[in-house]
Amino acid sequence: MKKKYLILLLIVCNLFRAQINIIEKGISEKHSYQELEKEFYSGKLEDAASRQKLAKYYLKKAKSEKSNQNIAEGYVMLHFDETLPNALKYLDNLQQLTKNSKENTYPARTYLLRGNLYFRTENLQLALNNYILGLKYAKEKKNKRQIALAHISLAYLNNYIGKHAEAAKTLRHYAYDADYMHKDEKNNLKLSLADAYIEINKMDSAYILIQEALKESKKENDTYRYYESLGLLGNYNLQSKNYQKAIENLQECKKHFFAAKEQSRRSEHYTLFNMGKAYDGLKEKEKATDCFRKIDSMILKTYYMYPELREVYTYLIKYYKENNDIEKQLYYVDRFLAVDKVLDTQFRYISRELPRRYDASELQQEKESITHELQKRKNLFYVVLSLLLISHLLFINVYFKYKKSEKKYKKIAQDLIQSVNENRVSERMELKNEISVQDITTSEDKTTKVISEDIVQTILKELEIFESKDQFLNKGITLGSLAKKVKTNSRYLSEIINTYKGKNFATYLNDLRIDYAINRLANDRKFRSYKLPFIAEELGYNNEQAFTLAFKKRTGTPLSVYLKEIENMEVI
């Protein structure tokens, strides 16, 4: 019996697969790419399953015909209704496929789509990074539409984190002054512009846009746009303190958004948020609190975060504090701290200009006062104040020391440049390491007892040649290699350099190189324009750091200051 059922199940499955293949084949053959795209992007397919099915047909058709352009579009279509990891895989495939594309839409389009994906999943930092890259490549390819879409995406991001005036300026430009934007795109821009106008208190302008959107969406039977517009009207009435009208608008929106096949988290949250504020405006605190509690419940399920949540939790904390419900007050303090931490991480900006009564540190103190007592609060305040005062004093001290050092460094650099101009760098620099005549004479007497005068003179002449031919610039010079070059041993050479140059071998070599650098940097503009690692290598140093340290030790001023003063003097 079990075998019969198994065989029957296999037959049904095979028939079903065959039917699917026939359907796919029929759609691929009968419909053009343009028709499939129009159907997909028209908004008529309300559920994700239908869109995914159409997108898969599209991609299969493109792959069977080996049309890279349409394969790319198939990846785009498929990514919209996927989870974040799967959507990113489709966009990675898109990027790989179009990396050598000559179309001016890529790679900008890929970055913008990825930015939108991160924006929808509340990762604003990655969204911003991708929008910036999208804008960069759109400008490189001089694609006006892609540039516009990047600017608009950044405007939405600005509006989301509270920079409404900046957002409004961009949205207005593309809604009215960009003839390359489609009608539907302009309609969406006007809705976003109305939202921004409400935030910056341009209420009349916002109202006109909302009424236009309501009228057109009704005429075109555009349900989505109608309820989005009605939600904005609710917010408009809320801000205008027409609380009852706002509640009526928002109640209608609530019925639609919470019953829609594909729910919009943003629409659901902002509908409840504005309803809560409207109820609070009518002094119906229980109803306002009920709206805000529902928001908290939704966040626990979806983790959808947005800036106004701070206001939600401060309201709940205040409400339960006034009602002496310490348990719930403590619960919402904890919830606030958790949400606030996420918001600070994600947004890195102050969310909106709200008169926040409770910030994170104050709430932490509030929590401690419930579980213990607030005995240490005043002490903490004085400690923080003292630390701030000390830090300010330290900063002032460091600042003045820095200014003093800067002045000193500039003077040394200017003197060096003057020395170059007067051809007396070596003379000036030797003053830093001057050795008394008596000391040198005494050393000479000791040396000559060991080394004959003829050998001394021969070695000094060889060193003169070594210096005059700039052989000290060669890399990897050691005492031993130089001794071999001047036909003597390391001990004799070291003693003669110490005696007649007044310094050890390492200092002697460094000083020659730095003196050379001082002159050449001042006189050779081309040499000065090279990157520091290249200059360091030219001077015989292994790396840039060794060169800059040697320069500072020899001259008493940083290399950067010396270079800056050279440029300043040239301008003068």
Coordinates of N, CA and C in Angstrom, one line a residue, residues 2-87:
K2 N 1.9 1.3 0.9 CA 2.8 2.4 0.9 C 3.5 2.7 -0.4
K3 N 3.9 1.6 -1.1 CA 4.5 1.7 -2.4 C 3.6 2.4 -3.4
K4 N 2.3 2.0 -3.4 CA 1.4 2.6 -4.3 C 1.3 4.1 -4.1
Y5 N 1.2 4.5 -2.8 CA 1.1 5.9 -2.5 C 2.4 6.7 -2.9
L6 N 3.5 6.0 -2.8 CA 4.8 6.6 -3.1 C 4.9 6.8 -4.6
I7 N 4.5 5.8 -5.4 CA 4.5 5.9 -6.8 C 3.5 7.0 -7.3
L8 N 2.3 7.0 -6.7 CA 1.4 8.0 -7.1 C 1.9 9.4 -6.8
L9 N 2.6 9.6 -5.7 CA 3.2 10.9 -5.3 C 4.2 11.3 -6.3
L10 N 5.1 10.4 -6.7 CA 6.1 10.7 -7.7 C 5.5 11.1 -9.1
I11 N 4.4 10.4 -9.5 CA 3.7 10.7 -10.7 C 3.2 12.1 -10.7
V12 N 2.5 12.5 -9.5 CA 2.0 13.8 -9.4 C 3.1 14.9 -9.4
C13 N 4.2 14.6 -8.7 CA 5.3 15.6 -8.7 C 5.9 15.8 -10.1
N14 N 6.0 14.7 -10.9 CA 6.6 14.8 -12.2 C 5.6 15.6 -13.1
L15 N 4.3 15.3 -13.0 CA 3.3 16.0 -13.8 C 3.4 17.5 -13.4
F16 N 3.5 17.8 -12.1 CA 3.6 19.2 -11.7 C 4.8 19.9 -12.3
R17 N 6.0 19.2 -12.2 CA 7.2 19.8 -12.8 C 7.1 20.0 -14.3
A18 N 6.4 19.1 -15.0 CA 6.2 19.2 -16.4 C 5.4 20.4 -16.7
Q19 N 4.3 20.6 -15.9 CA 3.4 21.7 -16.1 C 4.2 23.0 -15.9
I20 N 5.0 23.1 -14.9 CA 5.8 24.3 -14.6 C 6.7 24.6 -15.8
N21 N 7.3 23.6 -16.3 CA 8.2 23.7 -17.5 C 7.5 24.3 -18.7
I22 N 6.3 23.7 -18.9 CA 5.4 24.2 -20.0 C 5.1 25.7 -19.9
I23 N 4.7 26.0 -18.6 CA 4.3 27.4 -18.3 C 5.5 28.3 -18.6
E24 N 6.7 27.9 -18.0 CA 7.9 28.7 -18.2 C 8.3 28.9 -19.7
K25 N 8.1 27.8 -20.4 CA 8.5 27.8 -21.8 C 7.5 28.7 -22.6
G26 N 6.2 28.7 -22.2 CA 5.2 29.5 -22.9 C 5.5 31.0 -22.6
I27 N 5.8 31.3 -21.4 CA 6.0 32.7 -21.1 C 7.3 33.2 -21.8
S28 N 8.3 32.4 -21.7 CA 9.6 32.8 -22.4 C 9.4 33.0 -23.9
E29 N 8.6 32.2 -24.5 CA 8.4 32.3 -25.9 C 7.5 33.5 -26.3
K30 N 6.4 33.6 -25.5 CA 5.3 34.6 -25.9 C 5.6 36.0 -25.5
H31 N 6.4 36.2 -24.5 CA 6.6 37.5 -23.9 C 8.0 38.0 -24.2
S32 N 8.1 39.3 -24.6 CA 9.4 39.9 -24.8 C 10.0 40.3 -23.4
Y33 N 11.3 40.6 -23.4 CA 11.9 41.1 -22.2 C 11.2 42.4 -21.7
Q34 N 10.9 43.3 -22.6 CA 10.3 44.6 -22.3 C 8.9 44.4 -21.6
E35 N 8.1 43.4 -22.1 CA 6.8 43.1 -21.6 C 6.9 42.5 -20.2
L36 N 7.9 41.6 -20.0 CA 8.1 41.1 -18.6 C 8.6 42.1 -17.6
E37 N 9.5 43.0 -18.1 CA 9.9 44.1 -17.2 C 8.8 45.0 -16.8
K38 N 8.0 45.4 -17.8 CA 6.8 46.3 -17.6 C 5.9 45.7 -16.5
E39 N 5.6 44.4 -16.7 CA 4.7 43.7 -15.8 C 5.4 43.6 -14.4
F40 N 6.7 43.4 -14.3 CA 7.3 43.3 -13.0 C 7.4 44.6 -12.3
Y41 N 7.7 45.7 -13.0 CA 7.9 47.0 -12.3 C 6.6 47.9 -12.3
S42 N 5.5 47.3 -12.8 CA 4.3 48.1 -12.8 C 3.6 48.3 -11.5
G43 N 3.9 47.3 -10.6 CA 3.3 47.4 -9.2 C 2.0 46.6 -9.2
K44 N 1.6 45.9 -10.3 CA 0.4 45.2 -10.3 C 0.5 43.8 -9.6
L45 N 1.8 43.3 -9.6 CA 2.0 42.1 -8.9 C 2.2 42.4 -7.4
E46 N 1.2 42.2 -6.6 CA 1.2 42.7 -5.2 C 1.9 41.7 -4.3
D47 N 2.1 40.4 -4.6 CA 2.7 39.5 -3.7 C 4.1 39.1 -4.2
A48 N 5.0 38.8 -3.2 CA 6.4 38.5 -3.6 C 6.5 37.3 -4.4
A49 N 5.6 36.3 -4.1 CA 5.7 35.0 -4.9 C 5.5 35.2 -6.4
S50 N 4.5 36.0 -6.7 CA 4.3 36.3 -8.2 C 5.5 37.0 -8.8
R51 N 6.0 38.0 -8.1 CA 7.2 38.7 -8.6 C 8.4 37.8 -8.8
Q52 N 8.6 36.9 -7.8 CA 9.7 36.0 -7.9 C 9.6 35.0 -9.1
K53 N 8.3 34.6 -9.2 CA 8.0 33.7 -10.3 C 8.3 34.3 -11.7
L54 N 7.9 35.5 -11.8 CA 8.1 36.2 -13.1 C 9.6 36.5 -13.3
A55 N 10.3 36.9 -12.2 CA 11.7 37.2 -12.3 C 12.5 35.9 -12.7
K56 N 12.1 34.8 -12.2 CA 12.8 33.5 -12.5 C 12.6 33.2 -14.0
Y57 N 11.3 33.4 -14.5 CA 11.1 33.2 -15.9 C 12.0 34.0 -16.8
Y58 N 12.1 35.3 -16.3 CA 12.9 36.3 -17.1 C 14.4 35.8 -17.1
L59 N 14.9 35.4 -16.0 CA 16.3 35.0 -15.9 C 16.6 33.8 -16.7
K60 N 15.6 32.8 -16.6 CA 15.8 31.6 -17.4 C 15.8 31.8 -18.9
K61 N 14.9 32.7 -19.3 CA 14.9 33.1 -20.7 C 16.2 33.7 -21.2
A62 N 16.7 34.7 -20.3 CA 17.9 35.4 -20.6 C 19.1 34.5 -20.7
K63 N 19.2 33.5 -19.8 CA 20.3 32.6 -19.8 C 20.2 31.6 -21.0
S64 N 19.0 31.2 -21.3 CA 18.9 30.3 -22.5 C 19.3 31.0 -23.8
E65 N 19.1 32.3 -23.8 CA 19.4 33.1 -25.0 C 20.8 33.7 -24.9
K66 N 21.5 33.5 -23.8 CA 22.8 34.0 -23.5 C 22.9 35.5 -23.7
S67 N 21.9 36.2 -23.2 CA 21.9 37.7 -23.3 C 22.3 38.3 -21.9
N68 N 23.6 38.7 -21.9 CA 24.2 39.2 -20.6 C 23.4 40.4 -20.1
Q69 N 23.0 41.3 -21.0 CA 22.3 42.4 -20.5 C 21.0 42.1 -19.8
N70 N 20.3 41.1 -20.3 CA 19.0 40.7 -19.7 C 19.3 39.7 -18.5
I71 N 20.4 39.0 -18.5 CA 20.7 38.2 -17.3 C 21.0 39.1 -16.2
A72 N 21.6 40.3 -16.4 CA 21.9 41.3 -15.4 C 20.6 41.8 -14.8
E73 N 19.6 42.1 -15.7 CA 18.3 42.6 -15.3 C 17.6 41.6 -14.5
G74 N 17.8 40.3 -14.8 CA 17.1 39.2 -14.1 C 17.6 39.1 -12.7
Y75 N 19.0 39.3 -12.5 CA 19.5 39.3 -11.1 C 18.9 40.5 -10.3
V76 N 18.8 41.6 -11.0 CA 18.2 42.8 -10.3 C 16.8 42.5 -9.9
M77 N 16.0 41.9 -10.8 CA 14.6 41.6 -10.4 C 14.5 40.6 -9.3
L78 N 15.3 39.6 -9.3 CA 15.3 38.6 -8.3 C 15.7 39.1 -6.9
H79 N 16.5 40.1 -6.8 CA 17.1 40.4 -5.5 C 16.0 41.2 -4.6
F80 N 15.0 41.8 -5.2 CA 14.1 42.6 -4.5 C 13.3 41.9 -3.4
D81 N 12.9 40.7 -3.6 CA 12.0 40.0 -2.6 C 12.8 38.9 -1.9
E82 N 14.1 39.0 -1.8 CA 14.9 38.0 -1.2 C 15.3 38.5 0.2
T83 N 15.8 37.5 1.0 CA 16.4 37.8 2.3 C 17.8 38.6 2.0
L84 N 18.3 39.2 3.0 CA 19.5 40.0 2.8 C 20.7 39.2 2.2
P85 N 21.0 38.0 2.8 CA 22.1 37.2 2.3 C 21.9 36.8 0.8
N86 N 20.7 36.4 0.5 CA 20.4 35.9 -0.9 C 20.4 37.1 -1.8
A87 N 19.8 38.2 -1.4 CA 19.8 39.4 -2.2 C 21.2 39.9 -2.6

